[in-house]
CSV table of C-alpha atoms in Angstrom, one decimal:
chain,number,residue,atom,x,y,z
O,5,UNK,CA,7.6,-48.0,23.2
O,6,UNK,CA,10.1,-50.9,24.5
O,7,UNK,CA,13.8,-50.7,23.1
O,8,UNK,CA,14.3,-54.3,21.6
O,9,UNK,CA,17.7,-55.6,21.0
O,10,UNK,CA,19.2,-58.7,19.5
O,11,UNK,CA,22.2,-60.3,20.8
O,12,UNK,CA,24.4,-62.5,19.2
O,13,UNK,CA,25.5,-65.4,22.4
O,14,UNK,CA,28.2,-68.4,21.8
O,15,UNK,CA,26.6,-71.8,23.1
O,16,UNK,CA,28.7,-73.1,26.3
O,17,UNK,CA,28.0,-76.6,24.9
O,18,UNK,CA,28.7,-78.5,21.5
O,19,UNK,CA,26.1,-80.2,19.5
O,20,UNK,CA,26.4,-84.1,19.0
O,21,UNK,CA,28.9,-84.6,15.7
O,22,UNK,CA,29.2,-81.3,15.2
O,23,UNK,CA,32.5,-79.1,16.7
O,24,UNK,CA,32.0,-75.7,16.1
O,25,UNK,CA,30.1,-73.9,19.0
O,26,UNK,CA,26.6,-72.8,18.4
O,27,UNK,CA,25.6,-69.3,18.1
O,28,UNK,CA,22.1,-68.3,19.5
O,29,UNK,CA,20.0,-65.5,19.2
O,30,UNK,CA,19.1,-63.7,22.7
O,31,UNK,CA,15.9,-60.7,22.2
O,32,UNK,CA,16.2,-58.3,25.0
O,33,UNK,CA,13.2,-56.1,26.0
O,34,UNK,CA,13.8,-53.4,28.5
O,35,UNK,CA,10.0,-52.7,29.1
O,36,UNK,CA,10.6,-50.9,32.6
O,37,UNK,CA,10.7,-47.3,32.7
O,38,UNK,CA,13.9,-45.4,33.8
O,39,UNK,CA,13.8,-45.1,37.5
O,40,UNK,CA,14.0,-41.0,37.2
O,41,UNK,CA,10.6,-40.6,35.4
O,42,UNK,CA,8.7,-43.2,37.5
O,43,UNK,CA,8.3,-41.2,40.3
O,44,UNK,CA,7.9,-38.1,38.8
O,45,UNK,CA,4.2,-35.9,39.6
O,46,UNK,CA,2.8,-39.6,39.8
O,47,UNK,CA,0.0,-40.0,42.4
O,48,UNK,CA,-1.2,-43.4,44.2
O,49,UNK,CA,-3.4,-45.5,42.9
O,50,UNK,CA,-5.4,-46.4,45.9
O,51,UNK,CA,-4.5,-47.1,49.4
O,52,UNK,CA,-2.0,-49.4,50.5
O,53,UNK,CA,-3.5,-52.1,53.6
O,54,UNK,CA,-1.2,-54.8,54.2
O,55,UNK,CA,-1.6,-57.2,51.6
O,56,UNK,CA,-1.3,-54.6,48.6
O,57,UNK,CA,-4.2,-51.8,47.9
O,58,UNK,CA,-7.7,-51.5,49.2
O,59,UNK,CA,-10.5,-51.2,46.8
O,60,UNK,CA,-12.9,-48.8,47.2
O,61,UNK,CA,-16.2,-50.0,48.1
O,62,UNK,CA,-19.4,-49.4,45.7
O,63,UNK,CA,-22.4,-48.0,47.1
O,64,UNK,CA,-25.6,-49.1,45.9
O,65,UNK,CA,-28.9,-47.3,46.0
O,66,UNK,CA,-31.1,-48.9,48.1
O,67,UNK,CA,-35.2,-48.4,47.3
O,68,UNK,CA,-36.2,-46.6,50.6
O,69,UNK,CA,-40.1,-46.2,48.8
O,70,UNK,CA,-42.5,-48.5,51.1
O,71,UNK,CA,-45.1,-48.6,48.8
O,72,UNK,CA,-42.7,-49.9,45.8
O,73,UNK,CA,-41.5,-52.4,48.5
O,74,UNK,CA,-44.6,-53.6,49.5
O,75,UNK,CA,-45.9,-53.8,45.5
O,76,UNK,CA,-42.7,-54.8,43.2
O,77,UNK,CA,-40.1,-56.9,43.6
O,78,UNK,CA,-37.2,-54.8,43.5
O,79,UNK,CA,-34.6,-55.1,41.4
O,80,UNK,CA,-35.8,-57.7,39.1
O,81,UNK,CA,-35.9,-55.5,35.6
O,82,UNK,CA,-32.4,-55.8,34.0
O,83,UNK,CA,-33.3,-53.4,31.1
O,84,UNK,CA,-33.1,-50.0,31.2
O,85,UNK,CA,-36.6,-49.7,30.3
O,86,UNK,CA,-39.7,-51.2,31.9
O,87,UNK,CA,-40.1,-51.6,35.4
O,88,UNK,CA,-39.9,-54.0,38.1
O,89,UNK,CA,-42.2,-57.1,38.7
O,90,UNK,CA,-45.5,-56.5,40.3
O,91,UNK,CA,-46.6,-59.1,43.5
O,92,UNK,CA,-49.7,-60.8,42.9
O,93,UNK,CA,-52.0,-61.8,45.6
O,94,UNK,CA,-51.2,-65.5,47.2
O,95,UNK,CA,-53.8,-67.0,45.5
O,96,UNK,CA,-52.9,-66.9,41.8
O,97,UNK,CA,-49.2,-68.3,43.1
O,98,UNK,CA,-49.0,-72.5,43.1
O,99,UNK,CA,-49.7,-74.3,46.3
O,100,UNK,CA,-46.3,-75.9,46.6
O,101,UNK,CA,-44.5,-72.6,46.5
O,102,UNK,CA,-46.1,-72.3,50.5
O,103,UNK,CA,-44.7,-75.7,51.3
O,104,UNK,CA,-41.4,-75.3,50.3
O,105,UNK,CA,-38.8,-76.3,53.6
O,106,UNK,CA,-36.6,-72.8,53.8
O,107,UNK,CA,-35.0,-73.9,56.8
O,108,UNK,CA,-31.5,-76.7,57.3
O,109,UNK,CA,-32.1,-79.8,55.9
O,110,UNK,CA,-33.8,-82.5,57.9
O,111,UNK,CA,-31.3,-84.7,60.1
O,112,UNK,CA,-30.6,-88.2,58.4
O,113,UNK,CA,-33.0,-89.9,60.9
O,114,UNK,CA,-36.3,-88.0,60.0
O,115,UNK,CA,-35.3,-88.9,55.6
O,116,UNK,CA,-36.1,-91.9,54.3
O,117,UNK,CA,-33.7,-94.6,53.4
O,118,UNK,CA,-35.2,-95.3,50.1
O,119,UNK,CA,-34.5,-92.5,48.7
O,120,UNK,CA,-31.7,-91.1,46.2
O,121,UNK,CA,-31.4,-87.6,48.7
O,122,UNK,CA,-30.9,-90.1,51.9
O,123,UNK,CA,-27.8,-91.9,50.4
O,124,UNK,CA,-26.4,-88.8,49.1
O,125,UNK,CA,-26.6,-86.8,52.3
O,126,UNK,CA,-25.1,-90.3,53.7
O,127,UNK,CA,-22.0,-89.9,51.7
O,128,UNK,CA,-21.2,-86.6,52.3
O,129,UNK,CA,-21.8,-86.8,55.8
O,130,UNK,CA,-19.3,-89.8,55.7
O,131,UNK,CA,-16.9,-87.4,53.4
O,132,UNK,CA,-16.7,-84.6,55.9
O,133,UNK,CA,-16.3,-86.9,58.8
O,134,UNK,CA,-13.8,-88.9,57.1
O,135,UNK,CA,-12.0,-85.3,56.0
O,136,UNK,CA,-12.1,-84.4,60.1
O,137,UNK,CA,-10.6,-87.6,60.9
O,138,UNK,CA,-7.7,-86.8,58.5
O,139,UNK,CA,-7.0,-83.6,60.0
O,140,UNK,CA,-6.4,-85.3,63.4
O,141,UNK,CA,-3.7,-87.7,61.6
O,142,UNK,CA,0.1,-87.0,62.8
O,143,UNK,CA,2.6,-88.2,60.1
């Protein structure tokens, strides 16, 4: 447990109307261990890399099972009991799932200019190039 100690300080400066110096009351902690125990039989933590110590990476099991691949979606029961989700077959999934764009965006040309997504992809685009121009600024 930390030593605490109270010290007892006279104020270099003088209140306003009053002439007698102040007194104040200093708490000292001396939370660091001596230097001779630190380093005594203590072992490193981790490893030291240049910017401080390297964590240790986790490894996660990975499902190598095809047939629980090709069946269950892996990894989708939390709990600890149950099991995973099981695919259906692509019919009992909506029609609009199929349809869904999983690539970039489309360029600002091909969107319509009537639409709320046009004139926000509009403004950021302005934003970044705005930002670039910026960078290129000498002061």
């Amino acid at each position: 447990m930390a030593a605490i100690t109270w010290l007892r300080v006279p104020c270099k400066k003088l209140f306003h109307r009053n002439l007698a110096p102040c007194m104040w009351n200093i708490q000292k902690a001396d939370f660091a261990k001596p230097v001779g125990v630190a380093g005594l039989g203590s072992k490193k933590a981790g490893k030291l890399g240049k910017l401080g110590p390297v964590a240790e990476k986790i490894v996660l099991p990975v499902e190598t099972d095809t047939e629980k691949l090709v069946n269950y979606v892996c990894g989708s029961n939390i709990l600890k009991q149950g099991q995973d989700a099981q695919l259906k077959p692509d019919s009992e999934y909506p029609d609009w799932l199929w349809s869904l764009r999983l690539t970039k965006p489309p360029p600002l040309e091909e969107m319509d200019p009537n639409s709320i997504q046009y004139w926000r992809r509009l403004r950021k685009l302005n934003i970044q190039r705005q930002s670039r121009l910026m960078k290129l600024r000498k002061y």
